[in-house]
Amino acid sequence: MSVNCAAIPRDLIASELFGHEKGAFTGATQRRLGRFELAEGGTIFLDEVGELPADTQIALLRVLQEREFERVGAAGSIRTNVRVIAATNRDLDAAIAAGTFRSDLFYRLNVFPIEMPSLRERREDIPLLVEYFIDRFARQAGKSFRTVSKTSRDLLQAYPWPGNIRELQNVIERSVIVCETENFSVDESWLSRQTPAIEPSPEPGLFKRLPSQEKAIIEAALSESGGRVYGPSGAAAKLGIPRSTLESKIRSLKIKKKRFKTTGSPQS
């Protein structure tokens, strides 16, 4: 069962998730089962969970802690057995600091976190994605491409993709539409015009160093942050690099970040 929390009006999201009783509010002409009841025994996917309003965050926290909820307008509680998967493109650490997202809900959701790196952090995936999107949109357009221009392939590989995969998908679809030959190509001006200024890293040469030097720098940052990787006081922020990049380096250099944790330091 999938719910896009950002696509539902804030005053209706509680009813959408937990259901409502007849007469609970104007327009509630009959009882309605919510997504949690419909997902009983299965899985519910909460997309853009960072957009939930404060009162709904409290209700969701109760579901995660107590395994129960109430329909809007109901007096009794309903037990539930549902696996919850949540996703967001928001920086929840920043949202917690700003007071718009509950820290207790974050830690309840953060049982098994999976972070999806931005496209520019996994450039090795770009050629596979380009081939997939070309095939997909070519079949829809009734076209066939035998080759991909090397210039375009290099261009797509080098571009920083601020819009991530959605932007790549749109560029490929547009190119498929206008390309009239069997050699697929992309108009360079579409990308060069949109190339954003990339914020420089405070440590631009960090990962051009020897592995032993990289390891020492990362361990020093972890020591300063008490073993915390992300967040305003985390090692990633201190080094000025994305969290996913730092996590990858920690794994590749076989750094044991747990040994840097200090008593009372937050979970990373």
Coordinates of C-alpha atoms in Angstrom, one line a residue:
M1 CA 0.0 0.0 0.0
S2 CA 1.6 3.3 -1.1
V3 CA 0.8 6.8 0.1
N4 CA 2.4 10.0 -1.2
C5 CA 2.2 12.2 1.9
A6 CA 3.0 15.4 -0.1
A7 CA 0.1 14.9 -2.5
I8 CA -2.7 14.8 0.1
P9 CA -4.1 18.0 1.7
R10 CA -2.8 18.4 5.2
D11 CA -6.3 18.4 6.7
L12 CA -7.1 15.1 5.0
I13 CA -3.9 13.1 5.6
A14 CA -5.0 11.7 9.0
S15 CA -8.2 10.4 7.4
E16 CA -6.3 8.9 4.5
L17 CA -3.9 7.0 6.7
F18 CA -6.1 6.0 9.6
G19 CA -9.7 6.2 8.2
H20 CA -12.7 8.0 9.7
E21 CA -16.1 7.4 11.1
K22 CA -19.4 8.6 9.6
G23 CA -20.0 12.2 10.6
A24 CA -16.4 12.7 11.8
F25 CA -16.2 15.9 9.7
T26 CA -18.2 17.7 7.0
G27 CA -18.4 15.4 4.0
A28 CA -17.8 12.2 6.0
T29 CA -21.1 10.5 4.9
Q30 CA -19.9 6.9 5.7
R31 CA -17.2 5.0 7.5
R32 CA -13.9 4.9 5.5
L33 CA -11.0 2.5 6.1
G34 CA -7.6 4.1 6.1
R35 CA -4.4 2.9 4.4
F36 CA -3.1 1.2 7.6
E37 CA -6.2 -0.9 7.9
L38 CA -6.1 -1.8 4.2
A39 CA -2.4 -2.8 4.5
E40 CA -3.0 -5.0 7.5
G41 CA -0.6 -8.0 7.5
G42 CA 1.4 -6.4 4.7
T43 CA 3.5 -3.3 4.0
I44 CA 2.7 0.4 3.8
F45 CA 5.1 2.8 1.9
L46 CA 5.0 6.4 3.1
D47 CA 6.6 8.5 0.4
E48 CA 7.7 12.1 1.3
V49 CA 7.1 11.3 5.0
G50 CA 8.9 14.6 5.8
E51 CA 5.8 16.5 4.7
L52 CA 3.6 15.1 7.4
P53 CA 2.0 17.8 9.6
A54 CA 2.8 17.8 13.4
D55 CA -0.4 16.2 14.6
T56 CA -0.2 13.3 12.0
Q57 CA 3.5 12.8 13.1
I58 CA 2.2 12.1 16.6
A59 CA -0.4 9.6 15.4
L60 CA 2.3 7.8 13.2
L61 CA 4.6 7.7 16.2
R62 CA 1.9 5.9 18.2
V63 CA 1.5 3.4 15.4
L64 CA 5.2 2.6 15.4
Q65 CA 5.5 2.5 19.2
E66 CA 2.2 0.9 20.3
R67 CA 1.0 -0.8 17.1
E68 CA -2.4 0.9 17.3
F69 CA -4.3 3.9 16.0
E70 CA -7.7 5.5 16.0
R71 CA -9.9 6.4 13.1
V72 CA -10.8 10.1 12.9
G73 CA -13.9 10.5 15.0
A74 CA -13.7 7.1 16.7
A75 CA -13.4 6.4 20.4
G76 CA -11.7 3.0 20.3
S77 CA -8.2 2.0 19.2
I78 CA -7.5 -0.5 16.4
R79 CA -4.5 -2.9 16.6
T80 CA -2.3 -3.1 13.5
N81 CA 0.4 -5.4 12.2
V82 CA 2.0 -3.5 9.3
R83 CA 5.6 -3.1 8.0
V84 CA 6.3 0.6 7.5
I85 CA 8.7 1.8 4.8
A86 CA 9.2 5.6 4.6
A87 CA 11.1 7.8 2.1
T88 CA 11.9 11.5 1.9
N89 CA 14.1 13.9 -0.1
R90 CA 14.2 16.3 2.8
D91 CA 17.1 16.8 5.2
L92 CA 15.4 15.5 8.3
D93 CA 18.3 16.5 10.5
A94 CA 17.7 20.1 9.4
A95 CA 13.9 19.7 9.8
I96 CA 14.4 18.5 13.4
A97 CA 16.6 21.4 14.1
A98 CA 14.0 23.7 12.7
G99 CA 11.2 22.1 14.7
T100 CA 9.2 20.9 11.8
F101 CA 9.9 17.2 12.2
R102 CA 9.8 15.2 15.5
S103 CA 13.1 13.7 16.6
D104 CA 11.4 10.8 18.3
L105 CA 9.5 9.9 15.1
F106 CA 12.8 10.1 13.1
Y107 CA 14.5 7.6 15.4
R108 CA 11.5 5.3 15.2
L109 CA 11.6 5.4 11.4
N110 CA 15.4 5.2 11.2
V111 CA 15.6 1.5 12.2
F112 CA 17.2 0.4 8.9
P113 CA 18.1 3.5 6.9
I114 CA 19.0 3.2 3.2
E115 CA 20.3 6.3 1.6
M116 CA 20.1 6.8 -2.2
P117 CA 23.2 8.8 -3.3
S118 CA 22.6 11.5 -5.9
L119 CA 23.3 10.6 -9.5
R120 CA 26.6 12.6 -9.6
E121 CA 27.9 10.4 -6.8
R122 CA 27.3 7.2 -8.7
R123 CA 28.4 8.1 -12.3
E124 CA 29.1 4.5 -13.1
D125 CA 25.3 4.0 -13.2
I126 CA 24.7 6.6 -15.9
P127 CA 25.5 4.5 -18.9
L128 CA 23.1 1.7 -17.8
L129 CA 20.4 4.3 -17.1
V130 CA 21.0 6.0 -20.5
E131 CA 20.6 2.6 -22.3
Y132 CA 17.5 1.8 -20.3
F133 CA 15.8 5.1 -21.0
I134 CA 16.7 5.1 -24.7
D135 CA 15.2 1.7 -25.1
R136 CA 12.1 2.6 -23.2
F137 CA 11.3 5.9 -25.0
A138 CA 12.4 4.6 -28.4
R139 CA 9.8 1.8 -28.2
Q140 CA 7.2 4.3 -27.2
A141 CA 8.1 6.5 -30.1
G142 CA 8.4 3.7 -32.6
K143 CA 12.1 4.4 -33.2
S144 CA 15.3 2.4 -33.3
F145 CA 18.8 3.5 -32.4
R146 CA 21.8 1.4 -33.3
T147 CA 24.5 3.5 -31.6
V148 CA 25.0 6.3 -29.0
S149 CA 27.2 9.2 -29.9
K150 CA 30.5 9.0 -27.9
T151 CA 30.4 12.8 -27.5
S152 CA 26.9 12.6 -26.0
R153 CA 27.9 9.6 -23.8
D154 CA 30.8 11.5 -22.4
L155 CA 28.7 14.6 -21.9
L156 CA 26.0 12.7 -20.0
Q157 CA 28.7 11.1 -17.9
A158 CA 30.3 14.4 -17.0
Y159 CA 27.2 16.5 -16.3
P160 CA 26.4 16.9 -12.5
W161 CA 22.6 16.2 -12.8
P162 CA 21.2 18.6 -10.2
G163 CA 17.7 17.1 -11.1
N164 CA 19.0 13.5 -10.5
I165 CA 17.4 10.7 -12.4
R166 CA 14.2 12.6 -13.3
E167 CA 16.3 15.2 -15.2
L168 CA 18.3 12.4 -17.0
Q169 CA 15.0 10.7 -17.9
N170 CA 13.6 14.0 -19.3
V171 CA 16.8 14.7 -21.3
I172 CA 16.8 11.3 -22.9
E173 CA 13.0 11.4 -23.7
R174 CA 13.4 14.8 -25.4
S175 CA 16.5 13.6 -27.3
V176 CA 14.6 10.5 -28.5
I177 CA 11.7 12.7 -29.8
V178 CA 14.0 15.0 -31.8
C179 CA 16.7 12.6 -33.0
E180 CA 16.1 11.6 -36.6
T181 CA 19.0 9.2 -37.2
E182 CA 20.0 5.8 -35.9
N183 CA 22.9 7.3 -34.0
F184 CA 21.4 8.7 -30.7
S185 CA 22.7 12.1 -29.6
V186 CA 22.0 14.8 -27.1
D187 CA 22.1 18.5 -27.8
E188 CA 25.0 19.8 -25.7
S189 CA 23.4 23.2 -25.2
W190 CA 20.5 21.6 -23.2
L191 CA 23.0 20.6 -20.5
S192 CA 25.6 23.3 -20.6
R193 CA 22.9 26.0 -20.2
Q194 CA 21.6 24.3 -17.1
T195 CA 24.9 23.4 -15.4
P196 CA 24.7 24.8 -11.8
A197 CA 27.5 26.2 -9.8
I198 CA 28.7 23.4 -7.6
E199 CA 29.4 24.5 -4.0
P200 CA 33.1 23.9 -3.4
S201 CA 34.1 21.5 -0.7
P202 CA 36.0 22.9 2.3
E203 CA 38.5 20.0 1.6
P204 CA 38.7 20.0 -2.2
G205 CA 41.8 17.7 -2.2
L206 CA 40.7 15.3 0.5
F207 CA 40.1 12.3 -1.7
K208 CA 43.0 13.0 -3.9
R209 CA 45.3 11.9 -1.1
L210 CA 46.8 8.6 -0.3
P211 CA 44.5 6.0 1.3
S212 CA 46.4 6.3 4.6
Q213 CA 46.0 10.1 4.6
E214 CA 42.3 9.8 3.8
K215 CA 41.9 7.4 6.6
A216 CA 43.6 9.6 9.1
I217 CA 41.6 12.6 8.1
I218 CA 38.3 10.7 8.3
E219 CA 39.2 9.2 11.7
A220 CA 40.0 12.6 13.0
A221 CA 36.6 14.0 11.9
L222 CA 34.8 11.0 13.4
S223 CA 36.7 11.5 16.7
E224 CA 35.7 15.2 16.8
S225 CA 32.0 14.3 16.1
G226 CA 31.9 11.4 18.6
G227 CA 31.4 8.9 15.9
R228 CA 28.4 10.7 14.3
V229 CA 28.5 10.6 10.5
Y230 CA 25.6 12.9 9.5
G231 CA 23.8 16.0 11.0
P232 CA 25.1 19.5 11.6
S233 CA 27.8 18.3 14.0
G234 CA 28.6 15.1 12.1
A235 CA 31.8 14.1 10.4
A236 CA 30.4 14.6 6.9
A237 CA 29.5 18.2 7.7
K238 CA 33.0 18.8 9.2
L239 CA 34.6 17.4 6.0
G240 CA 32.2 19.3 3.7
I241 CA 31.2 16.1 1.8
P242 CA 27.9 14.2 1.3
R243 CA 27.0 11.7 3.9
S244 CA 26.8 8.9 1.4
T245 CA 30.3 9.6 0.1
L246 CA 31.7 9.5 3.6
E247 CA 29.8 6.2 4.4
S248 CA 31.3 4.7 1.2
K249 CA 34.8 5.8 2.2
I250 CA 34.4 4.4 5.7
R251 CA 33.4 1.0 4.2
S252 CA 36.2 1.0 1.6
L253 CA 38.9 2.0 4.1
K254 CA 37.5 -0.4 6.7
I255 CA 37.2 2.2 9.4
K256 CA 35.3 1.1 12.5
K257 CA 33.3 4.2 13.3
K258 CA 31.7 2.6 16.5
R259 CA 35.0 3.0 18.3
F260 CA 34.8 6.8 18.1
K261 CA 31.3 6.9 19.8
T262 CA 31.3 8.7 23.1
T263 CA 28.8 8.2 25.9
G264 CA 25.6 10.1 25.1
S265 CA 26.6 10.8 21.5
P266 CA 23.6 10.5 19.1
Q267 CA 23.2 7.5 16.8
S268 CA 24.7 7.9 13.3

